[in-house]
mmCIF file of C-alpha atoms in Angstrom:
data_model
loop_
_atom_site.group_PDB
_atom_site.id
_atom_site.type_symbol
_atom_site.label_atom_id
_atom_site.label_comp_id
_atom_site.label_asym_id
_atom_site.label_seq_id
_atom_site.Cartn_x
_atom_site.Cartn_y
_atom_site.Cartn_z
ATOM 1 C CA UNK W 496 0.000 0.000 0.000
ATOM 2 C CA UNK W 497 1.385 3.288 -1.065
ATOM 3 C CA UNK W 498 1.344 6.410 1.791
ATOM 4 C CA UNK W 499 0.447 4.464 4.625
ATOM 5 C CA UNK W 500 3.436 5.191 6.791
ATOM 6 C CA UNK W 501 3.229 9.202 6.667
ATOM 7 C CA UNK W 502 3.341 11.746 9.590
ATOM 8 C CA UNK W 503 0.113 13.671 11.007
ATOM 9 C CA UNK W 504 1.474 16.559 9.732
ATOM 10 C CA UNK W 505 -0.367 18.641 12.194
ATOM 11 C CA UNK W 506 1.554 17.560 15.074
ATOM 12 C CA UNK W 507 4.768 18.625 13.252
ATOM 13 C CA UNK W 508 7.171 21.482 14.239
ATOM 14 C CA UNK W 509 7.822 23.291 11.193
ATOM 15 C CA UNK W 510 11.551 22.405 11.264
ATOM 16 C CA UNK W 511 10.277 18.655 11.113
ATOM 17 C CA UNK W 512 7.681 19.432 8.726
ATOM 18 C CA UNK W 513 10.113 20.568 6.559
ATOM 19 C CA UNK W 514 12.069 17.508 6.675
ATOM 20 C CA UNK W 515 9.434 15.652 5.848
ATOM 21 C CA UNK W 516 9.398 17.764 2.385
ATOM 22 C CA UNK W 517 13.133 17.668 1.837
ATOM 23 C CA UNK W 518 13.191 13.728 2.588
ATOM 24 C CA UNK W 519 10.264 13.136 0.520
ATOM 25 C CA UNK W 520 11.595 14.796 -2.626
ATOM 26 C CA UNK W 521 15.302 13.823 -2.087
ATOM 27 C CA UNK W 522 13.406 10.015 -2.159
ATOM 28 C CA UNK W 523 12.262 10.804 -5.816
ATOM 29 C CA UNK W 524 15.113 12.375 -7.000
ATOM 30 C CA UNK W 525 16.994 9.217 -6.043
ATOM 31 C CA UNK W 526 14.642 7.463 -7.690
ATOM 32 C CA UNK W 527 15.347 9.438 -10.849
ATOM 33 C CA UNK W 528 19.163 9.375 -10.710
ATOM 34 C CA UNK W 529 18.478 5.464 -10.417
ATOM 35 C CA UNK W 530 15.241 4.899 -13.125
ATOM 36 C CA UNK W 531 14.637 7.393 -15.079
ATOM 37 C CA UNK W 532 11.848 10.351 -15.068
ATOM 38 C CA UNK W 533 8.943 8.373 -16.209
ATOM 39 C CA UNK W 534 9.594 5.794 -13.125
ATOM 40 C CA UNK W 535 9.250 8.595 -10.792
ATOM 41 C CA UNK W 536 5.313 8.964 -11.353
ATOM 42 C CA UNK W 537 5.362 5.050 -9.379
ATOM 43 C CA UNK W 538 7.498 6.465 -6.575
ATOM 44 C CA UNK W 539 6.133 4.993 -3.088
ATOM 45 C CA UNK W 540 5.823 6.586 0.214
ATOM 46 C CA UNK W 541 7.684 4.058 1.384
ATOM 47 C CA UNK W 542 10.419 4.910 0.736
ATOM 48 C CA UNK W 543 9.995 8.357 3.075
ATOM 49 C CA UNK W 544 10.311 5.943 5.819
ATOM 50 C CA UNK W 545 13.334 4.091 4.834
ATOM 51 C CA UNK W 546 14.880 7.181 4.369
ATOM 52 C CA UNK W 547 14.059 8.501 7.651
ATOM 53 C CA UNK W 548 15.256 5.659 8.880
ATOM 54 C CA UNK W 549 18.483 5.664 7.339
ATOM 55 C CA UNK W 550 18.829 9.709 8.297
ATOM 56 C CA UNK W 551 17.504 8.922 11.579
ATOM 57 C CA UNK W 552 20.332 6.445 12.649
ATOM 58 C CA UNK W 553 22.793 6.627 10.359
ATOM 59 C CA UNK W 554 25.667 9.620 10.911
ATOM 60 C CA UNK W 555 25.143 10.823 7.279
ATOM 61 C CA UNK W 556 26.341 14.048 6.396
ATOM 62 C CA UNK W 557 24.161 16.013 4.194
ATOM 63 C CA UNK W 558 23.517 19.158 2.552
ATOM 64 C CA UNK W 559 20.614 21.258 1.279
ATOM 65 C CA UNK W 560 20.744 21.734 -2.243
ATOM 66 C CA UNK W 561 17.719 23.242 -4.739
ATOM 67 C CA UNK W 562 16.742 21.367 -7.744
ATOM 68 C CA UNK W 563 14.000 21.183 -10.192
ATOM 69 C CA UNK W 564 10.732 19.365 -9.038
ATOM 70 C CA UNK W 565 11.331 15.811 -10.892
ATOM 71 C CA UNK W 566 7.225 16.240 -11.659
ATOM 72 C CA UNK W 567 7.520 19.995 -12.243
ATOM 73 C CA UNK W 568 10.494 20.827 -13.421
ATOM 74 C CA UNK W 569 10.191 24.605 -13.310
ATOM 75 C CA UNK W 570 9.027 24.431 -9.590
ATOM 76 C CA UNK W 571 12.263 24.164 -7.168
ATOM 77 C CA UNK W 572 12.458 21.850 -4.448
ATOM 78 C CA UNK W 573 14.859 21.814 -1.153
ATOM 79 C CA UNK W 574 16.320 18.610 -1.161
ATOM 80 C CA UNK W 575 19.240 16.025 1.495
ATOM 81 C CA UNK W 576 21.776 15.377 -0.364
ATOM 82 C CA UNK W 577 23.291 12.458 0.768
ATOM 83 C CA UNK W 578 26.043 9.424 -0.113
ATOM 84 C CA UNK W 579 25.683 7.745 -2.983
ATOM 85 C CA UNK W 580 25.314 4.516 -1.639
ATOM 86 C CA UNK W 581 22.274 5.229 0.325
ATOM 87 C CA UNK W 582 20.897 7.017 -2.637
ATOM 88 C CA UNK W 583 21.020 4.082 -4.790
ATOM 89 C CA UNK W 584 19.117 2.071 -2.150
ATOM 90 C CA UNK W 585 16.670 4.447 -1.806
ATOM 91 C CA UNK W 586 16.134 4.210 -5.662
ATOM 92 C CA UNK W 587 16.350 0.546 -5.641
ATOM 93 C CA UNK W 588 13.464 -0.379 -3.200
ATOM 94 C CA UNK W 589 11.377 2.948 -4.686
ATOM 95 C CA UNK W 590 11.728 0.698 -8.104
ATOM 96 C CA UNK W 591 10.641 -2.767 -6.195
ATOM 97 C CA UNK W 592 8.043 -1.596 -4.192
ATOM 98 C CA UNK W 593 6.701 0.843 -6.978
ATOM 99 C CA UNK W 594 6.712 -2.300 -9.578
ATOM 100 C CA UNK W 595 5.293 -4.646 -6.908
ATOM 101 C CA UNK W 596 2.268 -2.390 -6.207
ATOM 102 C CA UNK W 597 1.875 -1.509 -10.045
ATOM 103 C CA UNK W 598 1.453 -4.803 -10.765
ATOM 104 C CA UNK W 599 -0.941 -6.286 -8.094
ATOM 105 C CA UNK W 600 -2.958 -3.349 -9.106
ATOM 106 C CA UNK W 601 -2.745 -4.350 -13.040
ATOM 107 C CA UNK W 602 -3.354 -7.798 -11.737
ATOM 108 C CA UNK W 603 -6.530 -7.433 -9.326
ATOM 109 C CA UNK W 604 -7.678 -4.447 -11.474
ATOM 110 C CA UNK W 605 -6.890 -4.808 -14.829
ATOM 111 C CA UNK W 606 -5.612 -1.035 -14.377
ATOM 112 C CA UNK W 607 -4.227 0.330 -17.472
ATOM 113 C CA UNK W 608 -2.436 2.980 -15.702
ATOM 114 C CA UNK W 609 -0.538 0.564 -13.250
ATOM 115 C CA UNK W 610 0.168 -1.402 -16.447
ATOM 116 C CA UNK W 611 1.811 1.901 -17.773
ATOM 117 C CA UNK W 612 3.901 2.175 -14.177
ATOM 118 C CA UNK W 613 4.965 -0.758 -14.201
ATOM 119 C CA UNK W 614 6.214 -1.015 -17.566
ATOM 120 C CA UNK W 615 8.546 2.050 -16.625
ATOM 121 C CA UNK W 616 10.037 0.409 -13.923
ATOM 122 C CA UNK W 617 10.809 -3.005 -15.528
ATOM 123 C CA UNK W 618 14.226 -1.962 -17.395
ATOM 124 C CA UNK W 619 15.491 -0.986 -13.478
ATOM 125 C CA UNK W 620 14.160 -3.851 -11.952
ATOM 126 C CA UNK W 621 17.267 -6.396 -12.286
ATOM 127 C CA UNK W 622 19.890 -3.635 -11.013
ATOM 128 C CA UNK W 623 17.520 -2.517 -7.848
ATOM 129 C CA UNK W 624 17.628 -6.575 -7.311
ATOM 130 C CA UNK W 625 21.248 -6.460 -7.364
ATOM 131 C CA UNK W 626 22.021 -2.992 -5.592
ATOM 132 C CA UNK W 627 20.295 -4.442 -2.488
ATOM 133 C CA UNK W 628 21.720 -8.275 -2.698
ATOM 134 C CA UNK W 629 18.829 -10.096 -4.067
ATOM 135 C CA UNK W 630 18.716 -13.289 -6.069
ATOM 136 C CA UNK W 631 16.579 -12.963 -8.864
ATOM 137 C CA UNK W 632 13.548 -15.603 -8.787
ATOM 138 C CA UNK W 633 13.880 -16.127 -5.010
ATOM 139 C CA UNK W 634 11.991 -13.786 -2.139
ATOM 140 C CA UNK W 635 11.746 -11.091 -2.459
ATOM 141 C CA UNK W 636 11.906 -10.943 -5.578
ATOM 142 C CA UNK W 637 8.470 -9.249 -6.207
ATOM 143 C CA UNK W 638 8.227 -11.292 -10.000
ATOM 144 C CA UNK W 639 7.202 -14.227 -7.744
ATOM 145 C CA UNK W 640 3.956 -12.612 -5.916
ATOM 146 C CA UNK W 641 1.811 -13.970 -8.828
ATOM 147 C CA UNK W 642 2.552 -17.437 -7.974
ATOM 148 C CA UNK W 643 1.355 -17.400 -4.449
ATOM 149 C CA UNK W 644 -1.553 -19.198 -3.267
ATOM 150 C CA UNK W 645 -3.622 -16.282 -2.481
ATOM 151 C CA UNK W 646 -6.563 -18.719 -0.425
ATOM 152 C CA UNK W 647 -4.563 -18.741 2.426
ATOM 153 C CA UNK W 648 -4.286 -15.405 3.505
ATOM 154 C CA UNK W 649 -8.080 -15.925 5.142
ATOM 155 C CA UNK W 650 -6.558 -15.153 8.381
ATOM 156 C CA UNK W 651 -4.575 -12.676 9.626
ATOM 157 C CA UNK W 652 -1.654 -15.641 10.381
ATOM 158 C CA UNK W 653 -2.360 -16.999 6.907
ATOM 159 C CA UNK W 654 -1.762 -13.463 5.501
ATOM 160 C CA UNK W 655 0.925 -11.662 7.085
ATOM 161 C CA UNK W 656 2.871 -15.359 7.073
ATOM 162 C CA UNK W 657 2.269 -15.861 3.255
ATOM 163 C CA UNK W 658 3.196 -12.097 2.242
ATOM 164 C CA UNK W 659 6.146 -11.650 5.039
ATOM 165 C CA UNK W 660 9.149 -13.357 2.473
ATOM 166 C CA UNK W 661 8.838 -10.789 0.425
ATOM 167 C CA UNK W 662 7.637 -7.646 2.054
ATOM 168 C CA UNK W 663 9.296 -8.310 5.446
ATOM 169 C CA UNK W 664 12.230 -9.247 3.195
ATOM 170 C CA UNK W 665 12.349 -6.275 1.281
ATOM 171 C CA UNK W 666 12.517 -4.397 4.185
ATOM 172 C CA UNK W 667 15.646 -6.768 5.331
ATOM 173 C CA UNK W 668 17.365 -6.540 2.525
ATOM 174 C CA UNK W 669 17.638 -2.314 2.082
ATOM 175 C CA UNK W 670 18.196 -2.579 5.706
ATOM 176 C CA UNK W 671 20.957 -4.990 5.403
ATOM 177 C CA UNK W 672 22.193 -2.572 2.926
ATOM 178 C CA UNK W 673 22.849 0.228 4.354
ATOM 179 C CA UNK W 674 25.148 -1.498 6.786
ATOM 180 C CA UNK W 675 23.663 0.658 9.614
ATOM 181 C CA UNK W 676 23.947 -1.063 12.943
ATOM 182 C CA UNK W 677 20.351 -0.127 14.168
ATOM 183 C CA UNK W 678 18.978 -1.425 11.281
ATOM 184 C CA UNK W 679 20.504 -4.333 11.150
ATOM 185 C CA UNK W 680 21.029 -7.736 13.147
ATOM 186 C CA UNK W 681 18.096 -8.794 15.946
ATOM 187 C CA UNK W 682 16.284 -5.171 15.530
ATOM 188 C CA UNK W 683 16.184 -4.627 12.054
ATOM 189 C CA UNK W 684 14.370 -7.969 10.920
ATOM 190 C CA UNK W 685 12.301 -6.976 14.090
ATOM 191 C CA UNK W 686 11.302 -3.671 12.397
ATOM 192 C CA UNK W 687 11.090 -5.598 9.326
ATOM 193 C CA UNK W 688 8.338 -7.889 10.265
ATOM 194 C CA UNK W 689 6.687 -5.544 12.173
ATOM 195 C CA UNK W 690 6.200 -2.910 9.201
ATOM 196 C CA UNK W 691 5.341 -6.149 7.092
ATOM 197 C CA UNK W 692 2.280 -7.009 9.381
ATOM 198 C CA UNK W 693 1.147 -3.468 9.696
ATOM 199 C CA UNK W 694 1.361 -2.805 5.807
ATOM 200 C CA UNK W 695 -0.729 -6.012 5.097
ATOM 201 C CA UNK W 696 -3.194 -6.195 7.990
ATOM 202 C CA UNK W 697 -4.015 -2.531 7.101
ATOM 203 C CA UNK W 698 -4.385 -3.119 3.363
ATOM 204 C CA UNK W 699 -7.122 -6.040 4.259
ATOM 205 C CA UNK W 700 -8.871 -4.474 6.519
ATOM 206 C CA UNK W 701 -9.231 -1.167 4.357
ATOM 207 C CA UNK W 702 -10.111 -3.549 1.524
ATOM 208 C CA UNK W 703 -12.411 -5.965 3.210
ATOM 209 C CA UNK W 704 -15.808 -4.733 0.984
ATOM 210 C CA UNK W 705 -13.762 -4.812 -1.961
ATOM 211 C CA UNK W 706 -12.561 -8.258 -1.206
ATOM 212 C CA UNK W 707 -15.768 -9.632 -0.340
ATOM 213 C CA UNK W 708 -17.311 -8.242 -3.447
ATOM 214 C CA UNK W 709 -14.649 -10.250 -5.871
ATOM 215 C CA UNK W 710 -14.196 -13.127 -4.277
ATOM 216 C CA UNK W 711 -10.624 -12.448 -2.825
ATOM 217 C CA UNK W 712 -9.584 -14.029 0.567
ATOM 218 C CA UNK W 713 -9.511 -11.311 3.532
ATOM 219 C CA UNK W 714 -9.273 -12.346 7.315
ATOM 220 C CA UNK W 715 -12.254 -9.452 7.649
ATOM 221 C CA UNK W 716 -16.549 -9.671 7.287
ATOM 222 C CA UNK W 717 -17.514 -7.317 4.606
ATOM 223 C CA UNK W 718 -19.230 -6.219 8.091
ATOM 224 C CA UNK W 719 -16.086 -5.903 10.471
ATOM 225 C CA UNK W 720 -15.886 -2.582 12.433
ATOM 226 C CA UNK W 721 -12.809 -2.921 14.731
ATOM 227 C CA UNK W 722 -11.488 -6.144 14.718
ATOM 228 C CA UNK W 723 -7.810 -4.851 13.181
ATOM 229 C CA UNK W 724 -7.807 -1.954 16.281
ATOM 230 C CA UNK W 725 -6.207 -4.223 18.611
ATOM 231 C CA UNK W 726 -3.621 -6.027 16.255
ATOM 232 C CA UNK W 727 -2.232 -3.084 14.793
ATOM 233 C CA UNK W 728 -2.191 -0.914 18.022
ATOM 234 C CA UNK W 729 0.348 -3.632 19.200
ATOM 235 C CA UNK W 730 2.110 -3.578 16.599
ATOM 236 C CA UNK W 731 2.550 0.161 15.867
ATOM 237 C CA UNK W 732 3.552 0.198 19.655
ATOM 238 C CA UNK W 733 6.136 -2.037 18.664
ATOM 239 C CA UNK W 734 7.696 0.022 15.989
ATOM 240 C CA UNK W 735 8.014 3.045 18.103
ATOM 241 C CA UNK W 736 9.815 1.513 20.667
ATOM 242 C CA UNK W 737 12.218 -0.382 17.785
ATOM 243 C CA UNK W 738 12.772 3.018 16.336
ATOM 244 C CA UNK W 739 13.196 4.987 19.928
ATOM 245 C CA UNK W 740 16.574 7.080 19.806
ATOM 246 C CA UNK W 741 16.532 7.773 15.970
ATOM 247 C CA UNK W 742 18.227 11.242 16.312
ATOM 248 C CA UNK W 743 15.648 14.381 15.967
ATOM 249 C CA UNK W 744 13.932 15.775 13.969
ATOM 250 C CA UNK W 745 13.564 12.027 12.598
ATOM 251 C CA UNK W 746 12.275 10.941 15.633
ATOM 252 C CA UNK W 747 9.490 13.299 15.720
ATOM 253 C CA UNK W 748 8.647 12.399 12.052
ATOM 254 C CA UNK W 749 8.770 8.322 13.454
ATOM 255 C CA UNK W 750 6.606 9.082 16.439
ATOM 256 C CA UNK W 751 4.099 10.766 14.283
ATOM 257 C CA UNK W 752 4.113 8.068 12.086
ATOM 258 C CA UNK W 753 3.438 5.153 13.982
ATOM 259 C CA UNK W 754 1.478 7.149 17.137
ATOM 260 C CA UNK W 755 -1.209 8.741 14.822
ATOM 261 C CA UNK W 756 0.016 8.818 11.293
ATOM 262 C CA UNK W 757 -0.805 5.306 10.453
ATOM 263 C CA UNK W 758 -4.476 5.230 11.873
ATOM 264 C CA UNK W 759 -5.061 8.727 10.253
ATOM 265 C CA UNK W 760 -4.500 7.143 6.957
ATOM 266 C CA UNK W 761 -6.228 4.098 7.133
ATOM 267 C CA UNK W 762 -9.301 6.204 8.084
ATOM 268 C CA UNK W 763 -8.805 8.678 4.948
ATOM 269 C CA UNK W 764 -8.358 5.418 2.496
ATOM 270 C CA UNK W 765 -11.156 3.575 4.412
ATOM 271 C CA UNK W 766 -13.586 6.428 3.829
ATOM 272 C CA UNK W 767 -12.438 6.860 0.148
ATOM 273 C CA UNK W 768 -12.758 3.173 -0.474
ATOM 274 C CA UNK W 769 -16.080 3.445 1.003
ATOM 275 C CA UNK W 770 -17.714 6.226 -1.223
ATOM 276 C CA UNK W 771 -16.091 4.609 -4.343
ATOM 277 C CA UNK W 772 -18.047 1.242 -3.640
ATOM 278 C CA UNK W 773 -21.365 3.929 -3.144
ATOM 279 C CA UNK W 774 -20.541 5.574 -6.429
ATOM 280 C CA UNK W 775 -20.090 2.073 -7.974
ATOM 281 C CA UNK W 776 -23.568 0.615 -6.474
ATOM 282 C CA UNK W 777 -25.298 3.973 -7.491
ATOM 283 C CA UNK W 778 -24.215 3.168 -11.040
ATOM 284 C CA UNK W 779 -25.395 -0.006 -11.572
#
């Protein structure tokens, strides 16, 4: 799911707020440096989080620069600067986790747009695998998603189980990249599996209608009201104390995140999932 892991941006200082907007566009101008302009347009909010991540306990040195907007050029934008190495794994997982959510949307809804996405990120797809260690045709290689047995993710074990090899291991293996000690070893698969089972419990529960409606498997009723509340509270509780003593103003931005960002999303998409399944009924 792109944009679940963002900030509440009104419990932001402005210097952090503004961090948030330098992180977010230094993300896609890595992307671009690594892709090209056109795979920009798939770039995931994930990849704001990684990069806090990697800013937030890494000592990187940076610098402000201004460059033209990758989406509007003649717009400037303040961006991080920062190495190259952690710039090419920020593009990397940008290009897997753009082309794996371009292509489950193509898949579940024959969406010519994601078909266009995805098509722009498959000539970068083999270097992102290699830039952060990946085999090619083993997890998590995101190529292999289509072959999984979607029937048993009717439970929430069944899902975040069937789905962690490759989105847990994602995670992993740009962690394992950047060779930062916090994100590696005991903690970082911890903060791996964690952001796995939030990302995938959140996705079913905001698409439990949907599901229902097509026949997909979803551990949710069509019906449910609150039956994810207690799951991912645990969880997000988790991931703020896994990511306590990321240096400021990246802590604020992580705290925001995983305190109130995350359930202030799932409530926007919920409520625009909802009115697009009105819409829908209306129209038949």
């Amino acid at each position: 799911m792109i944009g679940l892991f963002r900030p509440l941006n009104n419990n932001l200082q402005k210097t952090e707020l503004a961090k948030v907007k330098q992180i977010h566009c230094s993300g896609c101008v890595s992307l671009r440096r690594f892709g090209s302009w056109p795979s920009t347009l798939a770039y995931p909010y994930e990849t704001d989080l990684l990069n806090w991540l990697i800013f937030g306990f890494g000592n990187l040195k940076s610098n402000i620069k201004h460059l033209p907007c990758t989406a509007m050029p003649l717009i400037p934008k303040t961006v991080l600067t920062f190495p190259k190495k952690y710039q090419d794994i920020s593009g990397a997982f940008s290009v897997l986790v753009g082309w794996a959510t371009a292509s489950d949307h193509e898949r579940d809804e024959n969406s010519r747009l994601s078909k266009f996405l995805r098509k722009r990120l498959d000539p970068h797809l083999e270097t992102a695998l290699a830039t952060l260690d990946i085999t090619p045709g083993t997890p998590p290689d995101p190529r292999l998603l289509s072959e999984l047995d979607e029937s048993k993710g009717n439970t929430i074990e069944g899902l975040t189980s069937l789905y962690r090899p490759f989105v847990s291991g994602l995670w992993k293996s740009a962690f394992l990249s950047t060779g930062i000690p916090a994100l590696t070893g005991e903690r970082g698969q911890s903060l791996a599996d964690n952001l796995s089972d939030v990302m995938l419990v959140s996705d079913a529960w905001i698409d439990r209608q949907t599901d229902h409606l097509n026949g997909y498997p979803n551990p949710f009723s069509p019906n449910a009201t609150n039956e994810a509340d207690g799951y991912l509270e645990q969880k997000l509780k988790e991931l703020t104390l896994l990511t306590h003593g990321a240096k400021e103003p990246y802590g604020a931005i992580l705290r925001s995140v995983f305190k109130d960002g995350v359930g202030a999303r799932i409530w926007k998409m919920q409520n625009l999932k909802g009115r697009k399944l009105e819409k829908s009924n209306d129209a038949k």
